[in-house]
PDB file of C-alpha atoms in Angstrom:
ATOM      1  CA  UNK A 101     -13.143  17.135  10.695  1.00 71.00           C
ATOM      2  CA  UNK A 102     -12.263  15.385   7.394  1.00 91.00           C
ATOM      3  CA  UNK A 103      -8.938  13.584   7.077  1.00 96.00           C
ATOM      4  CA  UNK A 104      -5.801  15.544   6.355  1.00 97.00           C
ATOM      5  CA  UNK A 105      -5.086  13.042   3.579  1.00 98.00           C
ATOM      6  CA  UNK A 106      -7.118  11.723   0.643  1.00 98.00           C
ATOM      7  CA  UNK A 107      -5.146   8.524   0.025  1.00 98.00           C
ATOM      8  CA  UNK A 108      -1.715   7.113  -0.683  1.00 98.00           C
ATOM      9  CA  UNK A 109       0.702   8.776  -3.096  1.00 98.00           C
ATOM     10  CA  UNK A 110       3.581   6.292  -3.155  1.00 98.00           C
ATOM     11  CA  UNK A 111       5.742   4.034  -1.024  1.00 98.00           C
ATOM     12  CA  UNK A 112       9.477   4.579  -0.554  1.00 98.00           C
ATOM     13  CA  UNK A 113      11.503   1.374  -0.237  1.00 98.00           C
ATOM     14  CA  UNK A 114      15.225   0.635  -0.188  1.00 98.00           C
ATOM     15  CA  UNK A 115      17.224  -2.083  -1.957  1.00 98.00           C
ATOM     16  CA  UNK A 116      20.907  -2.772  -2.720  1.00 98.00           C
ATOM     17  CA  UNK A 117      20.265  -3.509  -6.436  1.00 98.00           C
ATOM     18  CA  UNK A 118      17.969  -1.169  -8.358  1.00 98.00           C
ATOM     19  CA  UNK A 119      18.178  -3.317 -11.495  1.00 98.00           C
ATOM     20  CA  UNK A 120      16.801  -6.398  -9.756  1.00 98.00           C
ATOM     21  CA  UNK A 121      14.046  -4.339  -8.167  1.00 98.00           C
ATOM     22  CA  UNK A 122      13.139  -2.801 -11.522  1.00 98.00           C
ATOM     23  CA  UNK A 123      12.827  -6.234 -13.126  1.00 98.00           C
ATOM     24  CA  UNK A 124      10.590  -7.447 -10.279  1.00 98.00           C
ATOM     25  CA  UNK A 125       8.326  -4.400 -10.461  1.00 98.00           C
ATOM     26  CA  UNK A 126       7.991  -4.644 -14.236  1.00 98.00           C
ATOM     27  CA  UNK A 127       6.908  -8.279 -13.837  1.00 98.00           C
ATOM     28  CA  UNK A 128       4.541  -7.108 -11.104  1.00 98.00           C
ATOM     29  CA  UNK A 129       2.911  -4.701 -13.552  1.00 98.00           C
ATOM     30  CA  UNK A 130       4.568  -1.309 -13.212  1.00 98.00           C
ATOM     31  CA  UNK A 131       6.221   0.919 -15.802  1.00 98.00           C
ATOM     32  CA  UNK A 132       9.632   2.533 -15.342  1.00 98.00           C
ATOM     33  CA  UNK A 133       9.499   6.334 -15.166  1.00 98.00           C
ATOM     34  CA  UNK A 134      13.064   7.261 -14.240  1.00 98.00           C
ATOM     35  CA  UNK A 135      16.184   5.705 -12.797  1.00 98.00           C
ATOM     36  CA  UNK A 136      19.566   7.081 -11.800  1.00 97.00           C
ATOM     37  CA  UNK A 137      22.380   5.778  -9.618  1.00 97.00           C
ATOM     38  CA  UNK A 138      20.402   6.330  -6.409  1.00 98.00           C
ATOM     39  CA  UNK A 139      16.675   6.041  -7.128  1.00 98.00           C
ATOM     40  CA  UNK A 140      14.140   4.131  -9.230  1.00 98.00           C
ATOM     41  CA  UNK A 141      10.654   5.527  -9.952  1.00 98.00           C
ATOM     42  CA  UNK A 142       7.788   3.352 -11.214  1.00 98.00           C
ATOM     43  CA  UNK A 143       4.230   4.231 -12.309  1.00 98.00           C
ATOM     44  CA  UNK A 144       1.005   2.436 -13.176  1.00 98.00           C
ATOM     45  CA  UNK A 145      -1.580   3.018 -15.885  1.00 98.00           C
ATOM     46  CA  UNK A 146      -3.267   5.912 -14.055  1.00 98.00           C
ATOM     47  CA  UNK A 147      -2.410   9.600 -13.952  1.00 98.00           C
ATOM     48  CA  UNK A 148       0.037   9.529 -11.027  1.00 98.00           C
ATOM     49  CA  UNK A 149       3.613  10.454 -12.075  1.00 98.00           C
ATOM     50  CA  UNK A 150       4.882   7.553  -9.937  1.00 98.00           C
ATOM     51  CA  UNK A 151       3.559   5.091  -7.346  1.00 98.00           C
ATOM     52  CA  UNK A 152       6.749   3.440  -6.113  1.00 98.00           C
ATOM     53  CA  UNK A 153      10.236   4.669  -5.254  1.00 98.00           C
ATOM     54  CA  UNK A 154      13.217   2.408  -4.573  1.00 98.00           C
ATOM     55  CA  UNK A 155      16.335   4.010  -3.121  1.00 98.00           C
ATOM     56  CA  UNK A 156      19.794   2.438  -3.150  1.00 98.00           C
ATOM     57  CA  UNK A 157      20.597   1.065   0.301  1.00 98.00           C
ATOM     58  CA  UNK A 158      19.952  -1.718   2.754  1.00 98.00           C
ATOM     59  CA  UNK A 159      16.717  -3.674   2.163  1.00 98.00           C
ATOM     60  CA  UNK A 160      13.743  -2.195   3.959  1.00 98.00           C
ATOM     61  CA  UNK A 161      10.970   0.385   4.054  1.00 98.00           C
ATOM     62  CA  UNK A 162      11.968   4.046   4.068  1.00 98.00           C
ATOM     63  CA  UNK A 163       8.540   5.670   4.186  1.00 98.00           C
ATOM     64  CA  UNK A 164       4.892   6.029   3.220  1.00 98.00           C
ATOM     65  CA  UNK A 165       3.646   9.073   1.288  1.00 98.00           C
ATOM     66  CA  UNK A 166       0.099  10.433   1.282  1.00 98.00           C
ATOM     67  CA  UNK A 167      -1.722  12.972  -0.879  1.00 98.00           C
ATOM     68  CA  UNK A 168      -3.179  15.867   1.072  1.00 98.00           C
ATOM     69  CA  UNK A 169      -6.958  16.095   0.790  1.00 97.00           C
ATOM     70  CA  UNK A 170      -6.574  19.864   0.316  1.00 96.00           C
ATOM     71  CA  UNK A 171      -3.278  21.256  -1.058  1.00 94.00           C
ATOM     72  CA  UNK A 172      -3.961  24.456   0.895  1.00 94.00           C
ATOM     73  CA  UNK A 173      -3.351  22.483   4.115  1.00 95.00           C
ATOM     74  CA  UNK A 174       0.357  21.971   3.365  1.00 96.00           C
ATOM     75  CA  UNK A 175       1.322  24.844   5.678  1.00 95.00           C
ATOM     76  CA  UNK A 176      -0.893  23.309   8.368  1.00 95.00           C
ATOM     77  CA  UNK A 177       0.914  19.982   7.917  1.00 97.00           C
ATOM     78  CA  UNK A 178       4.255  21.729   8.496  1.00 97.00           C
ATOM     79  CA  UNK A 179       3.020  22.711  11.985  1.00 97.00           C
ATOM     80  CA  UNK A 180       2.421  19.131  13.087  1.00 96.00           C
ATOM     81  CA  UNK A 181       4.638  17.973  15.980  1.00 94.00           C
ATOM     82  CA  UNK A 182       8.029  16.937  14.631  1.00 94.00           C
ATOM     83  CA  UNK A 183       7.262  18.006  11.051  1.00 97.00           C
ATOM     84  CA  UNK A 184       9.808  19.603   8.763  1.00 97.00           C
ATOM     85  CA  UNK A 185       9.208  22.628   6.554  1.00 97.00           C
ATOM     86  CA  UNK A 186       7.374  22.717   3.252  1.00 98.00           C
ATOM     87  CA  UNK A 187       9.981  21.738   0.652  1.00 98.00           C
ATOM     88  CA  UNK A 188      10.115  20.953  -3.079  1.00 98.00           C
ATOM     89  CA  UNK A 189       9.616  17.307  -4.014  1.00 98.00           C
ATOM     90  CA  UNK A 190      12.584  16.507  -6.242  1.00 97.00           C
ATOM     91  CA  UNK A 191      10.971  13.698  -8.222  1.00 98.00           C
ATOM     92  CA  UNK A 192       9.014  13.146 -11.451  1.00 98.00           C
ATOM     93  CA  UNK A 193       5.925  15.360 -11.373  1.00 98.00           C
ATOM     94  CA  UNK A 194       7.443  17.824  -8.913  1.00 98.00           C
ATOM     95  CA  UNK A 195       5.197  19.200  -6.206  1.00 98.00           C
ATOM     96  CA  UNK A 196       5.863  19.915  -2.545  1.00 98.00           C
ATOM     97  CA  UNK A 197       5.979  17.865   0.615  1.00 98.00           C
ATOM     98  CA  UNK A 198       6.224  17.956   4.392  1.00 98.00           C
ATOM     99  CA  UNK A 199       8.189  15.201   6.114  1.00 98.00           C
ATOM    100  CA  UNK A 200       7.650  13.812   9.602  1.00 97.00           C
ATOM    101  CA  UNK A 201       8.046  10.506  11.434  1.00 96.00           C
ATOM    102  CA  UNK A 202       5.619   8.099  13.019  1.00 94.00           C
ATOM    103  CA  UNK A 203       6.023   6.844  16.603  1.00 92.00           C
ATOM    104  CA  UNK A 204       8.332   3.979  15.555  1.00 94.00           C
ATOM    105  CA  UNK A 205      10.441   6.218  13.304  1.00 95.00           C
ATOM    106  CA  UNK A 206       8.800   5.385   9.965  1.00 96.00           C
ATOM    107  CA  UNK A 207       9.184   8.255   7.505  1.00 97.00           C
ATOM    108  CA  UNK A 208       5.897   9.912   6.512  1.00 98.00           C
ATOM    109  CA  UNK A 209       5.546  12.319   3.571  1.00 98.00           C
ATOM    110  CA  UNK A 210       2.538  14.566   2.989  1.00 98.00           C
ATOM    111  CA  UNK A 211       2.545  15.729  -0.621  1.00 98.00           C
ATOM    112  CA  UNK A 212       0.650  18.181  -2.805  1.00 98.00           C
ATOM    113  CA  UNK A 213       0.892  19.810  -6.217  1.00 97.00           C
ATOM    114  CA  UNK A 214       2.289  16.895  -8.204  1.00 98.00           C
ATOM    115  CA  UNK A 215       1.671  17.210 -11.935  1.00 98.00           C
ATOM    116  CA  UNK A 216      -0.580  14.500 -13.280  1.00 98.00           C
ATOM    117  CA  UNK A 217       0.422  12.498 -16.353  1.00 98.00           C
ATOM    118  CA  UNK A 218      -1.635  11.089 -19.216  1.00 98.00           C
ATOM    119  CA  UNK A 219      -3.105   7.697 -18.297  1.00 98.00           C
ATOM    120  CA  UNK A 220      -1.974   4.746 -20.380  1.00 97.00           C
ATOM    121  CA  UNK A 221      -4.550   3.359 -22.830  1.00 95.00           C
ATOM    122  CA  UNK A 222      -7.018   0.901 -21.270  1.00 91.00           C
ATOM    123  CA  UNK A 223      -6.894  -2.762 -22.127  1.00 89.00           C
ATOM    124  CA  UNK A 224      -9.221  -3.442 -25.094  1.00 86.00           C
ATOM    125  CA  UNK A 225     -12.415  -5.202 -24.017  1.00 85.00           C
ATOM    126  CA  UNK A 226     -13.702  -5.926 -27.523  1.00 91.00           C
ATOM    127  CA  UNK A 227     -11.973  -8.754 -29.347  1.00 89.00           C
ATOM    128  CA  UNK A 228     -10.346  -7.603 -32.571  1.00 87.00           C
ATOM    129  CA  UNK A 229     -10.263  -9.474 -35.916  1.00 91.00           C
ATOM    130  CA  UNK A 230      -7.077 -11.279 -34.862  1.00 86.00           C
ATOM    131  CA  UNK A 231      -7.818 -11.522 -31.135  1.00 83.00           C
ATOM    132  CA  UNK A 232      -8.576 -14.296 -28.686  1.00 85.00           C
ATOM    133  CA  UNK A 233      -9.823 -14.617 -25.112  1.00 85.00           C
ATOM    134  CA  UNK A 234      -6.460 -15.188 -23.468  1.00 81.00           C
ATOM    135  CA  UNK A 235      -4.660 -12.262 -21.867  1.00 85.00           C
ATOM    136  CA  UNK A 236      -0.973 -12.694 -21.141  1.00 89.00           C
ATOM    137  CA  UNK A 237       1.723 -10.548 -19.623  1.00 94.00           C
ATOM    138  CA  UNK A 238       1.947  -8.643 -16.340  1.00 97.00           C
ATOM    139  CA  UNK A 239      -1.041  -7.370 -14.400  1.00 98.00           C
ATOM    140  CA  UNK A 240      -1.923  -3.736 -15.080  1.00 98.00           C
ATOM    141  CA  UNK A 241      -1.451  -1.601 -11.961  1.00 98.00           C
ATOM    142  CA  UNK A 242      -3.967   1.223 -11.646  1.00 98.00           C
ATOM    143  CA  UNK A 243      -2.967   2.904  -8.378  1.00 98.00           C
ATOM    144  CA  UNK A 244      -1.465   2.423  -4.941  1.00 98.00           C
ATOM    145  CA  UNK A 245      -4.239   1.471  -2.507  1.00 98.00           C
ATOM    146  CA  UNK A 246      -2.862   0.972   1.000  1.00 98.00           C
ATOM    147  CA  UNK A 247      -0.081  -0.295   3.200  1.00 98.00           C
ATOM    148  CA  UNK A 248      -0.033  -2.573   6.214  1.00 98.00           C
ATOM    149  CA  UNK A 249       2.319  -1.767   9.065  1.00 98.00           C
ATOM    150  CA  UNK A 250       3.419  -3.963  11.979  1.00 98.00           C
ATOM    151  CA  UNK A 251       4.300  -2.430  15.343  1.00 98.00           C
ATOM    152  CA  UNK A 252       5.256  -3.521  18.827  1.00 97.00           C
ATOM    153  CA  UNK A 253       3.451  -0.373  20.046  1.00 97.00           C
ATOM    154  CA  UNK A 254       0.078  -0.840  18.346  1.00 97.00           C
ATOM    155  CA  UNK A 255      -2.128   1.406  20.558  1.00 96.00           C
ATOM    156  CA  UNK A 256       0.321   4.302  20.252  1.00 97.00           C
ATOM    157  CA  UNK A 257       0.599   3.908  16.484  1.00 98.00           C
ATOM    158  CA  UNK A 258      -3.187   3.731  16.005  1.00 98.00           C
ATOM    159  CA  UNK A 259      -3.616   6.860  18.102  1.00 97.00           C
ATOM    160  CA  UNK A 260      -0.904   8.707  16.120  1.00 98.00           C
ATOM    161  CA  UNK A 261      -2.433   7.937  12.729  1.00 98.00           C
ATOM    162  CA  UNK A 262      -5.891   8.976  13.861  1.00 98.00           C
ATOM    163  CA  UNK A 263      -4.771  12.197  15.583  1.00 97.00           C
ATOM    164  CA  UNK A 264      -2.177  13.225  12.999  1.00 97.00           C
ATOM    165  CA  UNK A 265      -3.684  12.192   9.664  1.00 97.00           C
ATOM    166  CA  UNK A 266      -7.352  12.145  10.654  1.00 97.00           C
ATOM    167  CA  UNK A 267      -8.031   8.564   9.572  1.00 98.00           C
ATOM    168  CA  UNK A 268     -10.964   6.696  11.117  1.00 98.00           C
ATOM    169  CA  UNK A 269     -11.422   3.005  12.009  1.00 98.00           C
ATOM    170  CA  UNK A 270     -13.325   0.638   9.727  1.00 97.00           C
ATOM    171  CA  UNK A 271     -12.871  -2.719  11.500  1.00 95.00           C
ATOM    172  CA  UNK A 272     -10.849  -3.916  14.457  1.00 95.00           C
ATOM    173  CA  UNK A 273      -9.671  -7.506  14.869  1.00 93.00           C
ATOM    174  CA  UNK A 274      -9.215  -9.015  18.308  1.00 92.00           C
ATOM    175  CA  UNK A 275      -8.263 -12.420  19.708  1.00 88.00           C
ATOM    176  CA  UNK A 276     -10.097 -13.809  22.718  1.00 87.00           C
ATOM    177  CA  UNK A 277     -11.593 -10.817  24.519  1.00 87.00           C
ATOM    178  CA  UNK A 278     -12.330  -7.286  23.336  1.00 86.00           C
ATOM    179  CA  UNK A 279      -9.281  -5.121  23.941  1.00 86.00           C
ATOM    180  CA  UNK A 280      -6.818  -7.825  22.912  1.00 91.00           C
ATOM    181  CA  UNK A 281      -6.404  -6.056  19.588  1.00 94.00           C
ATOM    182  CA  UNK A 282      -4.571  -7.834  16.810  1.00 93.00           C
ATOM    183  CA  UNK A 283      -5.027  -5.103  14.221  1.00 95.00           C
ATOM    184  CA  UNK A 284      -7.135  -2.193  13.083  1.00 97.00           C
ATOM    185  CA  UNK A 285      -8.106  -1.097   9.568  1.00 97.00           C
ATOM    186  CA  UNK A 286      -8.258   2.671   9.122  1.00 98.00           C
ATOM    187  CA  UNK A 287      -9.718   4.625   6.201  1.00 98.00           C
ATOM    188  CA  UNK A 288      -9.695   8.239   5.132  1.00 98.00           C
ATOM    189  CA  UNK A 289     -12.654  10.435   6.082  1.00 98.00           C
ATOM    190  CA  UNK A 290     -13.936  12.340   3.049  1.00 97.00           C
ATOM    191  CA  UNK A 291     -17.457  12.781   4.367  1.00 97.00           C
ATOM    192  CA  UNK A 292     -20.054  11.322   2.015  1.00 97.00           C
ATOM    193  CA  UNK A 293     -17.494  10.516  -0.695  1.00 97.00           C
ATOM    194  CA  UNK A 294     -17.018   6.715  -0.903  1.00 97.00           C
ATOM    195  CA  UNK A 295     -13.503   5.535  -0.065  1.00 98.00           C
ATOM    196  CA  UNK A 296     -11.591   2.255   0.248  1.00 97.00           C
ATOM    197  CA  UNK A 297     -12.116   0.044   3.293  1.00 97.00           C
ATOM    198  CA  UNK A 298      -8.678   1.104   4.521  1.00 97.00           C
ATOM    199  CA  UNK A 299      -5.700   3.234   3.616  1.00 98.00           C
ATOM    200  CA  UNK A 300      -3.608   1.527   6.296  1.00 98.00           C
ATOM    201  CA  UNK A 301      -3.861  -1.675   8.309  1.00 98.00           C
ATOM    202  CA  UNK A 302      -2.030  -1.415  11.632  1.00 98.00           C
ATOM    203  CA  UNK A 303      -1.220  -4.744  13.250  1.00 97.00           C
ATOM    204  CA  UNK A 304       0.469  -6.001  16.374  1.00 96.00           C
ATOM    205  CA  UNK A 305       3.759  -7.852  16.067  1.00 96.00           C
ATOM    206  CA  UNK A 306       7.116  -8.611  17.607  1.00 95.00           C
ATOM    207  CA  UNK A 307       8.928  -6.125  15.368  1.00 96.00           C
ATOM    208  CA  UNK A 308       8.346  -2.842  13.606  1.00 97.00           C
ATOM    209  CA  UNK A 309       8.145  -2.659   9.828  1.00 98.00           C
ATOM    210  CA  UNK A 310       6.091  -2.692   6.656  1.00 98.00           C
ATOM    211  CA  UNK A 311       3.959  -5.795   6.333  1.00 98.00           C
ATOM    212  CA  UNK A 312       2.985  -5.117   2.704  1.00 98.00           C
ATOM    213  CA  UNK A 313       2.154  -2.477   0.130  1.00 98.00           C
ATOM    214  CA  UNK A 314      -0.973  -2.970  -1.972  1.00 98.00           C
ATOM    215  CA  UNK A 315      -1.688  -1.952  -5.565  1.00 98.00           C
ATOM    216  CA  UNK A 316      -5.088  -1.939  -7.222  1.00 98.00           C
ATOM    217  CA  UNK A 317      -5.168  -3.644 -10.622  1.00 98.00           C
ATOM    218  CA  UNK A 318      -7.244  -2.651 -13.645  1.00 97.00           C
ATOM    219  CA  UNK A 319      -9.676  -5.562 -13.366  1.00 95.00           C
ATOM    220  CA  UNK A 320     -10.091  -8.820 -11.487  1.00 95.00           C
ATOM    221  CA  UNK A 321      -8.648 -10.741 -14.467  1.00 95.00           C
ATOM    222  CA  UNK A 322      -5.332  -9.009 -13.766  1.00 97.00           C
ATOM    223  CA  UNK A 323      -5.064 -10.930 -10.501  1.00 97.00           C
ATOM    224  CA  UNK A 324      -5.162 -14.187 -12.460  1.00 97.00           C
ATOM    225  CA  UNK A 325      -3.074 -13.506 -15.549  1.00 96.00           C
ATOM    226  CA  UNK A 326      -0.720 -11.524 -13.320  1.00 97.00           C
ATOM    227  CA  UNK A 327      -0.319 -14.691 -11.270  1.00 98.00           C
ATOM    228  CA  UNK A 328       0.530 -16.681 -14.383  1.00 97.00           C
ATOM    229  CA  UNK A 329       3.086 -14.095 -15.482  1.00 98.00           C
ATOM    230  CA  UNK A 330       4.772 -13.803 -12.088  1.00 98.00           C
ATOM    231  CA  UNK A 331       4.847 -17.568 -11.588  1.00 98.00           C
ATOM    232  CA  UNK A 332       6.287 -18.052 -15.069  1.00 97.00           C
ATOM    233  CA  UNK A 333       8.994 -15.519 -14.260  1.00 98.00           C
ATOM    234  CA  UNK A 334       9.932 -17.468 -11.138  1.00 98.00           C
ATOM    235  CA  UNK A 335       8.831 -14.771  -8.715  1.00 98.00           C
ATOM    236  CA  UNK A 336       8.447 -15.485  -4.989  1.00 98.00           C
ATOM    237  CA  UNK A 337       4.767 -16.171  -4.259  1.00 98.00           C
ATOM    238  CA  UNK A 338       3.612 -15.751  -0.651  1.00 97.00           C
ATOM    239  CA  UNK A 339      -0.179 -16.059  -0.517  1.00 96.00           C
ATOM    240  CA  UNK A 340      -3.262 -16.221  -2.765  1.00 93.00           C
ATOM    241  CA  UNK A 341      -5.240 -16.071  -4.865  1.00 95.00           C
ATOM    242  CA  UNK A 342      -7.871 -15.444  -2.186  1.00 92.00           C
ATOM    243  CA  UNK A 343     -10.470 -13.043  -0.850  1.00 91.00           C
ATOM    244  CA  UNK A 344     -10.293 -10.904   2.276  1.00 89.00           C
ATOM    245  CA  UNK A 345     -13.688 -11.014   3.943  1.00 83.00           C
ATOM    246  CA  UNK A 346     -13.259  -7.435   5.193  1.00 85.00           C
ATOM    247  CA  UNK A 347     -13.446  -4.999   2.298  1.00 84.00           C
ATOM    248  CA  UNK A 348     -14.496  -7.678  -0.203  1.00 88.00           C
ATOM    249  CA  UNK A 349     -10.946  -7.719  -1.591  1.00 91.00           C
ATOM    250  CA  UNK A 350      -9.483 -10.224  -4.044  1.00 95.00           C
ATOM    251  CA  UNK A 351      -5.767 -10.543  -3.344  1.00 96.00           C
ATOM    252  CA  UNK A 352      -2.476 -12.134  -4.287  1.00 97.00           C
ATOM    253  CA  UNK A 353       0.835 -11.497  -2.519  1.00 98.00           C
ATOM    254  CA  UNK A 354       4.386 -11.531  -3.902  1.00 98.00           C
ATOM    255  CA  UNK A 355       7.756 -10.940  -2.263  1.00 98.00           C
ATOM    256  CA  UNK A 356      10.348  -8.707  -3.866  1.00 98.00           C
ATOM    257  CA  UNK A 357      13.938  -9.984  -4.148  1.00 98.00           C
ATOM    258  CA  UNK A 358      14.633  -7.985  -0.965  1.00 98.00           C
ATOM    259  CA  UNK A 359      11.814  -9.308   1.265  1.00 98.00           C
ATOM    260  CA  UNK A 360       9.284  -6.516   0.711  1.00 98.00           C
ATOM    261  CA  UNK A 361       5.780  -7.874   0.212  1.00 98.00           C
ATOM    262  CA  UNK A 362       3.640  -6.474  -2.649  1.00 98.00           C
ATOM    263  CA  UNK A 363      -0.049  -7.185  -3.136  1.00 98.00           C
ATOM    264  CA  UNK A 364      -2.195  -7.315  -6.271  1.00 98.00           C
ATOM    265  CA  UNK A 365      -5.612  -6.129  -5.061  1.00 97.00           C
ATOM    266  CA  UNK A 366      -9.092  -5.206  -6.203  1.00 97.00           C
ATOM    267  CA  UNK A 367     -12.148  -4.483  -4.061  1.00 95.00           C
ATOM    268  CA  UNK A 368     -15.881  -3.970  -4.444  1.00 89.00           C
ATOM    269  CA  UNK A 369     -16.745  -2.470  -1.048  1.00 94.00           C
ATOM    270  CA  UNK A 370     -16.676   1.278  -0.364  1.00 97.00           C
ATOM    271  CA  UNK A 371     -17.321   3.156   2.866  1.00 97.00           C
ATOM    272  CA  UNK A 372     -18.259   6.714   3.813  1.00 98.00           C
ATOM    273  CA  UNK A 373     -17.704   8.605   7.057  1.00 97.00           C
ATOM    274  CA  UNK A 374     -20.999   7.156   8.338  1.00 97.00           C
ATOM    275  CA  UNK A 375     -20.183   3.490   7.698  1.00 97.00           C
ATOM    276  CA  UNK A 376     -20.335   1.293  10.788  1.00 96.00           C
ATOM    277  CA  UNK A 377     -17.210   0.415  12.776  1.00 96.00           C
ATOM    278  CA  UNK A 378     -17.111  -3.277  13.741  1.00 94.00           C
ATOM    279  CA  UNK A 379     -15.199  -5.241  16.371  1.00 93.00           C
ATOM    280  CA  UNK A 380     -14.470  -8.707  15.015  1.00 90.00           C
ATOM    281  CA  UNK A 381     -13.135 -11.724  16.911  1.00 88.00           C
ATOM    282  CA  UNK A 382     -10.808 -13.891  14.838  1.00 81.00           C
ATOM    283  CA  UNK A 383      -8.459 -16.814  15.329  1.00 68.00           C
ATOM    284  CA  UNK A 384      -4.707 -16.564  15.671  1.00 56.00           C
ATOM    285  CA  UNK A 385      -2.790 -15.899  12.462  1.00 50.00           C
ATOM    286  CA  UNK A 386      -5.293 -13.505  10.845  1.00 52.00           C
ATOM    287  CA  UNK A 387      -7.359 -16.479   9.650  1.00 52.00           C
ATOM    288  CA  UNK A 388     -10.494 -14.639   8.594  1.00 58.00           C
ATOM    289  CA  UNK A 389     -10.393 -14.971   4.830  1.00 65.00           C
ATOM    290  CA  UNK A 390     -11.426 -17.195   1.947  1.00 65.00           C
ATOM    291  CA  UNK A 391      -8.668 -19.509   0.771  1.00 67.00           C
ATOM    292  CA  UNK A 392      -5.774 -21.205   2.493  1.00 76.00           C
ATOM    293  CA  UNK A 393      -4.791 -20.337   6.053  1.00 82.00           C
ATOM    294  CA  UNK A 394      -2.077 -17.639   6.139  1.00 88.00           C
ATOM    295  CA  UNK A 395       1.422 -19.056   6.477  1.00 92.00           C
ATOM    296  CA  UNK A 396       3.774 -18.148   9.316  1.00 93.00           C
ATOM    297  CA  UNK A 397       5.876 -16.279   6.768  1.00 96.00           C
ATOM    298  CA  UNK A 398       2.918 -14.115   5.769  1.00 95.00           C
ATOM    299  CA  UNK A 399       1.778 -13.416   9.329  1.00 93.00           C
ATOM    300  CA  UNK A 400       5.238 -12.482  10.635  1.00 95.00           C
ATOM    301  CA  UNK A 401       6.387 -10.468   7.607  1.00 97.00           C
ATOM    302  CA  UNK A 402       7.815  -7.015   8.435  1.00 98.00           C
ATOM    303  CA  UNK A 403      10.316  -5.220   6.201  1.00 98.00           C
ATOM    304  CA  UNK A 404      12.643  -3.307   8.566  1.00 98.00           C
ATOM    305  CA  UNK A 405      12.608   0.475   8.776  1.00 98.00           C
ATOM    306  CA  UNK A 406      15.531   2.204   7.079  1.00 97.00           C
ATOM    307  CA  UNK A 407      16.306   5.933   6.729  1.00 96.00           C
ATOM    308  CA  UNK A 408      15.504   7.575   3.385  1.00 95.00           C
ATOM    309  CA  UNK A 409      18.288   9.035   1.316  1.00 94.00           C
ATOM    310  CA  UNK A 410      18.892  12.761   1.940  1.00 89.00           C
TER     311      UNK A 410
END
């Protein structure tokens, strides 16, 4: 049966200073949609009303939100074990949602019916009479792509995502012998429709929390001039620029002022429901990519789970 979800809608984080978070996200490449005393909403250049929510509170991750593959399945989602009722989504774009929690307590939102917004104009690709080759300023964020989540209970979490949301495995990483799973990439199942390599990466760790949230940029150049802009603004660089071998993904990672890792990302590989699942042996520290070996900070990153605001 196809996945219950079609992809990510937004991430819900928490921070004690919405102004500092807003400045970071604008440097990262997002556009402010709305802000009040309790919440900050940010969008990209696409038609989503927002891609990122920051709530006022202790630093951490408050939840992951997914678009339903079929809005008619919202009532079905409300019957999932532990799920709440269908309720209005009080946020830009409106819509409805069902809330539930993953095995570790991470908040999950299943959303439908959000009003789309007009995309922002694309970056000009033809040089004008006064133009030049250089592009400066922040990267242009197109959409939210995926999250990575660390758990002390990896088999249980993998099973929950596959049973509850209907995601399917793309690649599994193991150390030493098969069964010593370090992490598993899971994608949505939309049949013959091509999808990203993964909508979530679930990895084993000594704590529970969000490893990172990933945003697709408009073009590969955004990775590079986005790097220049973030570095010039004094932002906290964690890893990159590099290429993940799995998914053919060019990446660069940045840490928010409140220790929440954000990725600039673009990928060439797409999969369907029939794409092969691979078991892949790797070395310790997720060292399976082009570029420098991942640092201890990158490997052990996990933003703690915090409750969302009521």
